[in-house]
CSV table of C-alpha atoms in Angstrom, one decimal:
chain,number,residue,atom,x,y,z
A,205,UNK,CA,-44.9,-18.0,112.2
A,206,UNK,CA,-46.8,-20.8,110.6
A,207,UNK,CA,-49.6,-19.0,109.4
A,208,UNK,CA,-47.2,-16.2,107.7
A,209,UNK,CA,-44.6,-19.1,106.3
A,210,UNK,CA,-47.8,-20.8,104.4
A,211,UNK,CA,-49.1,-17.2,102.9
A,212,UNK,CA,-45.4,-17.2,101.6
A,213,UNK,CA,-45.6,-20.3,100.5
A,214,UNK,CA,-48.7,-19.7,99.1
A,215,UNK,CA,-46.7,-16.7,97.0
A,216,UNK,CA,-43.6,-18.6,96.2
A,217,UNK,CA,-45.6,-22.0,94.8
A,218,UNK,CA,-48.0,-20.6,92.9
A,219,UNK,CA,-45.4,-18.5,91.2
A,220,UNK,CA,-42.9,-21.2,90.2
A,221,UNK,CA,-45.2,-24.3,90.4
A,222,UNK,CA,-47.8,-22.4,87.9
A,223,UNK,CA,-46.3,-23.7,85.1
A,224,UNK,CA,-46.5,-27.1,86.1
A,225,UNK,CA,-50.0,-26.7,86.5
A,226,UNK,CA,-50.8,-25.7,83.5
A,227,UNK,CA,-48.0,-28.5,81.8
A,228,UNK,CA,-50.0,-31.2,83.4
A,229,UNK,CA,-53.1,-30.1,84.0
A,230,UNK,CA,-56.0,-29.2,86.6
A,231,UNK,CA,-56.2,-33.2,87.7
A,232,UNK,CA,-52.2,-33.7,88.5
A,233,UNK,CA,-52.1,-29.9,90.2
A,234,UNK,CA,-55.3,-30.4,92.3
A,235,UNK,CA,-53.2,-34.2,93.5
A,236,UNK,CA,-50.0,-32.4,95.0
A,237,UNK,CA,-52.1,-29.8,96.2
A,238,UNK,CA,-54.2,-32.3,98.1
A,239,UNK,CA,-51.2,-34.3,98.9
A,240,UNK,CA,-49.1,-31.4,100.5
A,241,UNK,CA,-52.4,-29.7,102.5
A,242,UNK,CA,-53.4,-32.2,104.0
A,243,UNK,CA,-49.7,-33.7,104.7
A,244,UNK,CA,-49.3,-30.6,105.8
A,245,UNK,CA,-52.2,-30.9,108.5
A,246,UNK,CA,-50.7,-34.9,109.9
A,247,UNK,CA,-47.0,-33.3,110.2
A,248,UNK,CA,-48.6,-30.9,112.4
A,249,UNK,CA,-50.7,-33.1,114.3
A,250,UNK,CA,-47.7,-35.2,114.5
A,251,UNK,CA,-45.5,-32.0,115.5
A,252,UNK,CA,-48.2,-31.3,118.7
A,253,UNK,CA,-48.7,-34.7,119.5
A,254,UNK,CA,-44.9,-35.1,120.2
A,255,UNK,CA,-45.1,-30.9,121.4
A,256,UNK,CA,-42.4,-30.4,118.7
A,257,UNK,CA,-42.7,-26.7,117.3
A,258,UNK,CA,-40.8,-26.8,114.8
A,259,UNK,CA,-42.5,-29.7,113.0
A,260,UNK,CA,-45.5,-27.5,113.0
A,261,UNK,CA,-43.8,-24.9,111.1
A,262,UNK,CA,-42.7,-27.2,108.7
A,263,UNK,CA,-46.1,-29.1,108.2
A,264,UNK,CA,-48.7,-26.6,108.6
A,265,UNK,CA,-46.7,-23.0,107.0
A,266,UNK,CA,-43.9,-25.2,104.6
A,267,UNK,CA,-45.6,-28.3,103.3
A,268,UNK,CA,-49.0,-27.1,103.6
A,269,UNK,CA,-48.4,-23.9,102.4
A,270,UNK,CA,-47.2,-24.9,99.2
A,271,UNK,CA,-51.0,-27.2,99.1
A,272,UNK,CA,-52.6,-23.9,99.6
A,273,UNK,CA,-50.9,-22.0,96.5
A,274,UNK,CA,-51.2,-25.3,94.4
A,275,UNK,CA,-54.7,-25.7,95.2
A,276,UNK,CA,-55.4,-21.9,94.7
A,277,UNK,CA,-54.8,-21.5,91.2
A,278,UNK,CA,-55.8,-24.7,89.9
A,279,UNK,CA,-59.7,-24.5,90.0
A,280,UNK,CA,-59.3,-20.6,89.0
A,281,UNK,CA,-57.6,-21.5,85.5
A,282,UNK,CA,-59.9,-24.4,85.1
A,283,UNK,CA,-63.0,-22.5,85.4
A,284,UNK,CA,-61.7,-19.3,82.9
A,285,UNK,CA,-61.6,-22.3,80.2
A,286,UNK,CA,-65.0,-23.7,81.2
A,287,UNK,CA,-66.6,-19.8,81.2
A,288,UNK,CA,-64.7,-18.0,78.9
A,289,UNK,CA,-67.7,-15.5,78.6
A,290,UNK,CA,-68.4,-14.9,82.2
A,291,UNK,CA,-64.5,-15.1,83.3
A,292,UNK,CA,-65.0,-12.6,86.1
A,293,UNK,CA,-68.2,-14.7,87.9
A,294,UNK,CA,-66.4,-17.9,87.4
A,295,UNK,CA,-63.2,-16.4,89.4
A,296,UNK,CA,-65.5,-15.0,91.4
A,297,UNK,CA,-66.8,-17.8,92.8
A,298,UNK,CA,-63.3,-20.3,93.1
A,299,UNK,CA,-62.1,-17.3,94.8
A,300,UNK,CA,-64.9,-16.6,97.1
A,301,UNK,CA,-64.8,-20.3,98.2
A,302,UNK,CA,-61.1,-19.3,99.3
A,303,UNK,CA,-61.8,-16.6,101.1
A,304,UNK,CA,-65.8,-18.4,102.6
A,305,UNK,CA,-63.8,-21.4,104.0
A,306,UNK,CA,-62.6,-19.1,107.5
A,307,UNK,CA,-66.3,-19.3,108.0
A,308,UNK,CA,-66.1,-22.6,107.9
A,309,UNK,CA,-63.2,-23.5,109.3
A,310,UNK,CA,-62.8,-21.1,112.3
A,311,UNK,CA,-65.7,-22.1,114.1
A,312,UNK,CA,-65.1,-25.8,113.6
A,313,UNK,CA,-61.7,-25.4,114.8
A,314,UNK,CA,-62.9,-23.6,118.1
A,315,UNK,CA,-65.5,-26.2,118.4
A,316,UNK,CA,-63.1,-29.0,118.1
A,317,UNK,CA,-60.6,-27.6,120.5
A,318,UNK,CA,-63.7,-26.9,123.1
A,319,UNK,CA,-64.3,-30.9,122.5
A,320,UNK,CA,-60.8,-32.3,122.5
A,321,UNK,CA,-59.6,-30.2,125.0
A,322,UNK,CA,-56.3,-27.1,124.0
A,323,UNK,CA,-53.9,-29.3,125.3
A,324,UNK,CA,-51.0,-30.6,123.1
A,325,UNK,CA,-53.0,-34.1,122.7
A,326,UNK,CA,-56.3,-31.9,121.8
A,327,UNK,CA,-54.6,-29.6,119.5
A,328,UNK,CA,-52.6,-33.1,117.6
A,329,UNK,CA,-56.7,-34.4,117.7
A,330,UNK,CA,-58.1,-31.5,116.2
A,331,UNK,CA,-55.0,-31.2,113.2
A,332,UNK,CA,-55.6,-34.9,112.4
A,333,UNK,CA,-59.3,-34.3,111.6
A,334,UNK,CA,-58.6,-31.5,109.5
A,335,UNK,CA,-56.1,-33.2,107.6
A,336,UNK,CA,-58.1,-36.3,107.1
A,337,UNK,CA,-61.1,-34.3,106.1
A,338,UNK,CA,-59.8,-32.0,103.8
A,339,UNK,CA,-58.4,-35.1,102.0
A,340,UNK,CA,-62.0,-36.4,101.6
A,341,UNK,CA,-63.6,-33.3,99.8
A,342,UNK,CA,-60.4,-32.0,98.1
A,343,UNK,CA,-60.4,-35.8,96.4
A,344,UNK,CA,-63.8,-35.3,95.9
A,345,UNK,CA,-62.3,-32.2,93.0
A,346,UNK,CA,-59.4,-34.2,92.0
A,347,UNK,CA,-62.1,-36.8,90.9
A,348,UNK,CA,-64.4,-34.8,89.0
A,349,UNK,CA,-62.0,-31.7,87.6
A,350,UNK,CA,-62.1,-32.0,83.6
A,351,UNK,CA,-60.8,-29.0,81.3
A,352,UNK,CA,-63.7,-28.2,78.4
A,353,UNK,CA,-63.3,-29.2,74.4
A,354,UNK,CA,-61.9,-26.2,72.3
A,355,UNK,CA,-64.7,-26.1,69.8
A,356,UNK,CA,-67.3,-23.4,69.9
A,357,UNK,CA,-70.7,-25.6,71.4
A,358,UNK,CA,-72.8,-23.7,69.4
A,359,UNK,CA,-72.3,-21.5,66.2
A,360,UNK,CA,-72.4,-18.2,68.0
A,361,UNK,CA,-70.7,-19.3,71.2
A,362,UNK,CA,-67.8,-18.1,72.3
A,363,UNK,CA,-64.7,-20.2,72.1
A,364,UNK,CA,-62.6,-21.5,74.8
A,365,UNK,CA,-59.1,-20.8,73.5
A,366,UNK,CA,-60.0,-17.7,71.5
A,367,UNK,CA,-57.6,-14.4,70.8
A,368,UNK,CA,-54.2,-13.9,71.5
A,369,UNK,CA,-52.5,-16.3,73.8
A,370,UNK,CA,-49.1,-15.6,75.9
A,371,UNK,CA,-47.1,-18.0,77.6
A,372,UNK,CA,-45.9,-17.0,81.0
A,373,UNK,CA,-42.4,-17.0,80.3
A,374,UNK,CA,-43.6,-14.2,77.5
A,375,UNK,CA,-45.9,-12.1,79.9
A,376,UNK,CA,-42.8,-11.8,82.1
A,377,UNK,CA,-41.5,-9.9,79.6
A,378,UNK,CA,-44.3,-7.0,78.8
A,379,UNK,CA,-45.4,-4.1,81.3
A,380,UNK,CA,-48.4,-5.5,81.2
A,381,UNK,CA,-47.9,-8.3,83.9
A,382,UNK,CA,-45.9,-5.4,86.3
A,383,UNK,CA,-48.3,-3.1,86.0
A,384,UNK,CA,-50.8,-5.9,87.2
A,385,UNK,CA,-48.2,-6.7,89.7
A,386,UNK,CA,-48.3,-3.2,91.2
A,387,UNK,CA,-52.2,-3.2,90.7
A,388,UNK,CA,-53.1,-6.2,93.2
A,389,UNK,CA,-50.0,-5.2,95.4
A,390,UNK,CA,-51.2,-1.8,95.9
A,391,UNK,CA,-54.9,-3.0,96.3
A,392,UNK,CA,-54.3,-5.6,99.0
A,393,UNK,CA,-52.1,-3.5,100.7
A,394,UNK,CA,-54.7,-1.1,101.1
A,395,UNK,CA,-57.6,-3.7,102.0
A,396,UNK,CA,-54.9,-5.4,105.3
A,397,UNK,CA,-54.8,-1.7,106.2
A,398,UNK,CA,-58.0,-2.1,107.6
A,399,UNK,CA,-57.9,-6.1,107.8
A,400,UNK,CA,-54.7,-6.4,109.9
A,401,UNK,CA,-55.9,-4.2,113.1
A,402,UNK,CA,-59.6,-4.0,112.5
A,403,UNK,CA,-60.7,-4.4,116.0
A,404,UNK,CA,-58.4,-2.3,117.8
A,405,UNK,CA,-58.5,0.3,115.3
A,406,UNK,CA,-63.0,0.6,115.8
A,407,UNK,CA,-61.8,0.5,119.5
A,408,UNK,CA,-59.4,3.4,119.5
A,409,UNK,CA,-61.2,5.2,117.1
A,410,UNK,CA,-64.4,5.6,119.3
A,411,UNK,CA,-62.3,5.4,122.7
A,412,UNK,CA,-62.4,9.1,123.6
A,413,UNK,CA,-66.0,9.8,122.6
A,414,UNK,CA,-69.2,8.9,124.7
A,415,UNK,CA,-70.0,5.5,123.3
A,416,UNK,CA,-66.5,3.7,122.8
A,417,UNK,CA,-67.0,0.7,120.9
A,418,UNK,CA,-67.3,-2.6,123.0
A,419,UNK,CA,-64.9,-5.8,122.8
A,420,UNK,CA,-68.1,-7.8,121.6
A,421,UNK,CA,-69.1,-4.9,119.1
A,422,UNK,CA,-65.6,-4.7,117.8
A,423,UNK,CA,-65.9,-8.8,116.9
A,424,UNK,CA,-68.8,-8.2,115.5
A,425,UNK,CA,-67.2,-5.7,113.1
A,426,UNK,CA,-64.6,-8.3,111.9
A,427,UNK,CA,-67.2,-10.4,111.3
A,428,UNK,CA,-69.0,-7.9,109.0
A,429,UNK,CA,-65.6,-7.1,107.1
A,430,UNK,CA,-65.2,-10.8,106.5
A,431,UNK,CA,-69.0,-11.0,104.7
A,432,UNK,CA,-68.1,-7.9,102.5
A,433,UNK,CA,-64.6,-9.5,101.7
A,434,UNK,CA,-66.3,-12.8,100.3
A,435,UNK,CA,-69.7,-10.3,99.0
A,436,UNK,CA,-67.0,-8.1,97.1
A,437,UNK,CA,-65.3,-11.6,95.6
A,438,UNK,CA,-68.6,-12.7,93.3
A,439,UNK,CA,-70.4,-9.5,93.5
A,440,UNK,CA,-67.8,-7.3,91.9
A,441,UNK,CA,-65.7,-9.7,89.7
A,442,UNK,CA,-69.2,-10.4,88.1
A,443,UNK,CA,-70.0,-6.4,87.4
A,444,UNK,CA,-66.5,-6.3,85.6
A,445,UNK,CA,-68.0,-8.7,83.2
A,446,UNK,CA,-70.1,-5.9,82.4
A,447,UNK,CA,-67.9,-2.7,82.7
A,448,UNK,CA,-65.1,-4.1,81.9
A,449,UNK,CA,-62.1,-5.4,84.1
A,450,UNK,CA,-60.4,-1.5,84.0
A,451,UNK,CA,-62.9,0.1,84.7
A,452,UNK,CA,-63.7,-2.1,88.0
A,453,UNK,CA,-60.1,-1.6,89.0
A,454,UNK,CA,-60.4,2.4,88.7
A,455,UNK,CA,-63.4,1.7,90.8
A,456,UNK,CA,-61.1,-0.5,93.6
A,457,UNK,CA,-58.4,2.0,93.7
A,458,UNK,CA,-60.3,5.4,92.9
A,459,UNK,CA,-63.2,4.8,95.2
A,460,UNK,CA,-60.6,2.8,97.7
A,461,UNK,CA,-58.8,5.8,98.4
A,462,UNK,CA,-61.6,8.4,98.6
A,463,UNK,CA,-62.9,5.9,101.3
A,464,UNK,CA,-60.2,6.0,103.2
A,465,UNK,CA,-60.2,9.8,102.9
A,466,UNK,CA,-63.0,9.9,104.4
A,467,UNK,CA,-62.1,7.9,107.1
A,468,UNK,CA,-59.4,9.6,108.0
A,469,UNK,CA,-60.9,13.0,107.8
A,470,UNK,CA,-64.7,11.7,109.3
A,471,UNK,CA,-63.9,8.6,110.8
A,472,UNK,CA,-63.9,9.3,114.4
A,473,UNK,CA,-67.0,11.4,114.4
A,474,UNK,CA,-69.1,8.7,112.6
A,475,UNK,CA,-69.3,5.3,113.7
A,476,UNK,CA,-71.9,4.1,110.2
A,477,UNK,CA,-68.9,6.3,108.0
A,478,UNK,CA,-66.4,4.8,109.4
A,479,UNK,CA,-68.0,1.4,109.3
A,480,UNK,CA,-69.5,1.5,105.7
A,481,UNK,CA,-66.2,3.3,104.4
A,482,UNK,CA,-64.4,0.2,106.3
A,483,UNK,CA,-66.8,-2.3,104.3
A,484,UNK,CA,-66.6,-1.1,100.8
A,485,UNK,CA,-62.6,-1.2,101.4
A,486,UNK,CA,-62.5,-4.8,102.1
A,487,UNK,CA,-65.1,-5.7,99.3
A,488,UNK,CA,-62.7,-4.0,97.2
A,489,UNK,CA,-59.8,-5.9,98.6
A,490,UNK,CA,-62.0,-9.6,98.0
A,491,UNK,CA,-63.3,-8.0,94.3
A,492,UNK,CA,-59.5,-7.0,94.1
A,493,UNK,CA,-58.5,-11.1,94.4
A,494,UNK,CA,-61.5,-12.2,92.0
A,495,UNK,CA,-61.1,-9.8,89.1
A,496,UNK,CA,-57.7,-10.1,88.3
A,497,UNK,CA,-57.4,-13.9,87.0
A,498,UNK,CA,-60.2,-12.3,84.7
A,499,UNK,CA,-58.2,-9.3,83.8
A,500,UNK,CA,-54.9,-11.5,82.9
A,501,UNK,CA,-57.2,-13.6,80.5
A,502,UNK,CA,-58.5,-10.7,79.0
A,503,UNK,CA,-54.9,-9.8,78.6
A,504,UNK,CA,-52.5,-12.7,77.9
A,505,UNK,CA,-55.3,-15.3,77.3
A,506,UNK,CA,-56.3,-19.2,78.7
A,507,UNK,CA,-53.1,-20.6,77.0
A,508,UNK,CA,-51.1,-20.2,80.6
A,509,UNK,CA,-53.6,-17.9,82.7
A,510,UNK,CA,-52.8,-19.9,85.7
A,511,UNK,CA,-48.9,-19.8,85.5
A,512,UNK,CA,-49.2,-16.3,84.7
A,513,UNK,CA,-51.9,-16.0,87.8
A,514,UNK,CA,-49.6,-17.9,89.8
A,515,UNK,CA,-46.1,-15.7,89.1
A,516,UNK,CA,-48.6,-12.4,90.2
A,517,UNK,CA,-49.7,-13.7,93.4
A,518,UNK,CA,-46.3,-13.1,94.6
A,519,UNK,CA,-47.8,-9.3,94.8
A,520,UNK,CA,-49.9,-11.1,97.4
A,521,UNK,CA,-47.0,-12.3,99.1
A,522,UNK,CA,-45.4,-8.6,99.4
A,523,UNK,CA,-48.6,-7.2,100.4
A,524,UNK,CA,-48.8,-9.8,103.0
A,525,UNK,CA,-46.0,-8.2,104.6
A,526,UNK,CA,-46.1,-4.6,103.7
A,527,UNK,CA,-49.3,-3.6,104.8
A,528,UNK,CA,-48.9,-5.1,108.7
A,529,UNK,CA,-45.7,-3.6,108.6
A,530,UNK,CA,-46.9,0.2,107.3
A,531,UNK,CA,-50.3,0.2,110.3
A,532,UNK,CA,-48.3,-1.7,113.0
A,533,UNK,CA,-44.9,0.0,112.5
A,534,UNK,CA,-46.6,3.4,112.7
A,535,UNK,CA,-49.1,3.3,115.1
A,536,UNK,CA,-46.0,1.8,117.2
A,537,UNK,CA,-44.3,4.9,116.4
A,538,UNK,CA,-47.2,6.9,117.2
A,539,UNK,CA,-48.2,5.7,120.4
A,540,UNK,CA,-44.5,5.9,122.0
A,541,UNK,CA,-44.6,9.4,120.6
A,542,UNK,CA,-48.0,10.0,122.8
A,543,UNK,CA,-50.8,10.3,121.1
A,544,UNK,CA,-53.6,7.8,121.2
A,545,UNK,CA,-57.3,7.4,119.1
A,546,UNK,CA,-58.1,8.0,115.9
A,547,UNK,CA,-54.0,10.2,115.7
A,548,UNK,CA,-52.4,6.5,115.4
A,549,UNK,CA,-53.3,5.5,112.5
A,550,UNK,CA,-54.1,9.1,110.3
A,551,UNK,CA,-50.2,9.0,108.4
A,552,UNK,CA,-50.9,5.2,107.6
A,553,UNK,CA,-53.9,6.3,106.2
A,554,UNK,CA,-52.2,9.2,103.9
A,555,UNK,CA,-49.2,6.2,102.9
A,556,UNK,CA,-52.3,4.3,102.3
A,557,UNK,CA,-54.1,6.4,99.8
A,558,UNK,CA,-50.7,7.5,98.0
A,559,UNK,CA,-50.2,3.2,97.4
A,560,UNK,CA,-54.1,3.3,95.5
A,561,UNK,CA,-52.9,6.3,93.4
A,562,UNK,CA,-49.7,4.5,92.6
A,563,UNK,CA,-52.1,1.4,91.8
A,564,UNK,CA,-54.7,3.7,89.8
A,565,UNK,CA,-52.1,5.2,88.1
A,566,UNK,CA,-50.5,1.6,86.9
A,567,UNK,CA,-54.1,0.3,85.7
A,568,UNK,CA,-54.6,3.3,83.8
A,569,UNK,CA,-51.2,2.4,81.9
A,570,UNK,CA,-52.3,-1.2,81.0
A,571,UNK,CA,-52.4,-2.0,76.6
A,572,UNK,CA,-53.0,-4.8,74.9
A,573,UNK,CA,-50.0,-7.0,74.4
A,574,UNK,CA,-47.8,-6.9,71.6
A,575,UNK,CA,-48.5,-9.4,69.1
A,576,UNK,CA,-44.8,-10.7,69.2
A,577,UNK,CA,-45.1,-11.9,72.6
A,578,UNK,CA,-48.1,-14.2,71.2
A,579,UNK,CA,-48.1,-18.1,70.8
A,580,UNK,CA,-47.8,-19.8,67.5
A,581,UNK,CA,-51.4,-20.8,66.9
A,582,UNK,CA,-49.6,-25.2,66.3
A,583,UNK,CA,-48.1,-24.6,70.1
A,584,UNK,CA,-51.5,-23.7,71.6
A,585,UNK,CA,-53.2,-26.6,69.8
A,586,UNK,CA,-51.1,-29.3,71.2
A,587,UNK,CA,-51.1,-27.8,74.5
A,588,UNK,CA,-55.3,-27.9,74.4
A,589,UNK,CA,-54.7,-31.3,73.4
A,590,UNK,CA,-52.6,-32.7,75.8
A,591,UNK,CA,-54.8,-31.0,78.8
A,592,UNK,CA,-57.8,-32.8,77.5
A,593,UNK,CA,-56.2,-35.9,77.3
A,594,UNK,CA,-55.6,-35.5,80.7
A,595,UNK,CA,-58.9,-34.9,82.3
A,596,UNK,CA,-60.7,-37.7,80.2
């Protein structure tokens, strides 16, 4: 309950605290961001110190979630500014620091619990040092965050603030921002397919063939779908700076689904098919993440890209609960009807495929905006302005 309160959280701030962000800039966002996570952290420390449930939920999923959404969008509009010719490797890599920091923080976690002891006392011990430390390093940002000048640094560079510009109350308006919406819905939807029951879906896969797949084995693969989630973060958010940030996704949702095809027609007879089809999904899902700050500058601009960035993420949020709920429902359903294997999960696979086709179909319908939903050119000046007085 924690963990799924602060992925809403996540959702809900970013959305309506977006705005705010970019009102008062990268330095006053990446504050209450370091302010609520790590408050977030001590109220739960606090909450399993005095073994009090309920002020766990509140610190760690509530408080802390709304760190985590804060803190997510922040660096990711900042750097857009600071790279406006390389957008998709500059999201790339904010984003893949996001996603890289499990690898960090999961074994440290087990480590401190195996020091402190998984009592209540070791579990307050091991909150506490979080908290403290991700106040440390997340200061460390808050201190050294700046937004670039506006002028081109050289004659043929590219500038910072130019083509058209939307404000996020305006890209709620277009089709553009929706069909986005559906685009990263439909995409992460597809990649917690696989994320959400990875190990016991290798297992059951491989359970009625001659070399069923090991409890160790089936870590392992986890492991391996967490290195092509942060590869598919910088590696492909950095080719749609080449191709282009449609074409990418018609490789995310096109190539998503024929993968999951192939699974579901090839899966169980293949252990490196189902394993490399299970890979390129979940760089897809990571690349999925990345690209898409990129693709809303492309679209609506830098004027608000990390409001707008922030109002989308609530498709993260809905795909946070849809796809658990599509595997886990049905291979529920399918198991109390009696079957067992690779037969659980086969119709979440079609539902899965039919989602990508929805999303492919979506990114295929994306324009460029209507100039009337543009900012006056006076607006987008004093709003440069009054974030680089900020960050000085």
């Amino acid at each position: 309950m924690p963990f799924q309160l602060g992925i809403v959280m996540l959702g809900l701030s970013a959305a309506f605290g977006g705005t705010l962000v970019e009102r008062n800039g990268p330095r006053w966002a990446m504050t209450v961001a370091l302010l609520c996570f790590s408050s977030g952290f001590l109220l739960s420390a606090l909450g399993a110190f005095l073994e009090q449930y309920w002020l766990i939920v509140l610190g760690y999923g509530f408080v802390g979630g709304i760190g985590l959404g804060i803190g997510y969008i922040s660096p990711v509009s900042t750097l857009i500014k600071w790279f406006p010719d390389r957008p998709g490797m500059a999201t790339g890599i904010a984003i893949m620091g996001f996603g890289g920091g499990a690898l960090i923080a999961s074994p440290w976690s087990a480590q401190m619990l195996e020091s402190f002891g998984s009592d209540s006392s070791g579990i307050a011990l091991a909150f506490l040092v979080h908290g403290l430390s991700y106040a440390v390093f997340m200061l460390l940002g808050v201190l050294l965050v700046r937004v670039p000048r506006s002028e081109k640094p050289v004659e043929s560079g590219p500038r910072v603030f130019a083509g058209p510009q939307v404000s996020a109350k305006q890209a709620l308006r277009t089709p553009q921002f929706w069909l986005l919406w559906i685009v990263l819905c439909m995409n992460v939807t597809a990649g917690i397919g696989i994320l959400e029951k990875a190990a016991p879906m290798i297992t059951d896969f491989f359970a009625d063939t001659s070399t069923p797949v090991s409890v160790t084995a089936a870590a392992g693969f986890v492991a391996l779908l967490s290195a092509a989630n942060m590869a598919g973060r910088i590696g492909w958010s950095s080719t749609s700076d080449l191709i282009g940030r449609r074409n990418i996704y018609r490789v995310y949702l096109g190539a998503g689904a024929l993968m999951y095809a192939l699974i579901a027609l090839f899966g169980d007879s293949s252990k490196p098919l189902f394993v490399l089809c299970a890979l390129v999904i979940l760089s897809f899902y990571g690349g999925g993440f990345a690209t898409v700050p990129a693709y809303l500058k492309d679209l609506f601009g830098t004027y608000q890209v990390g409001a707008i960035h922030g109002r989308l993420l609530t498709a993260w949020s809905t795909a946070g609960v849809l796809g658990p709920l599509i595997v886990n429902w049905i291979a529920d359903r399918q198991e109390e009807a009696g079957r067992h294997g690779a037969s659980l999960y086969g119709l979440s696979f079609v539902i899965m495929i039919g989602l990508l086709v929805v999303g492919f179909v979506a990114n295929e319908l994306v324009r460029p905006v209507d100039p009337r939903h543009h900012v006056p050119a006076a607006k987008e000046a004093a709003h440069v302005e009054r974030q680089q007085s900020e960050s000085a």
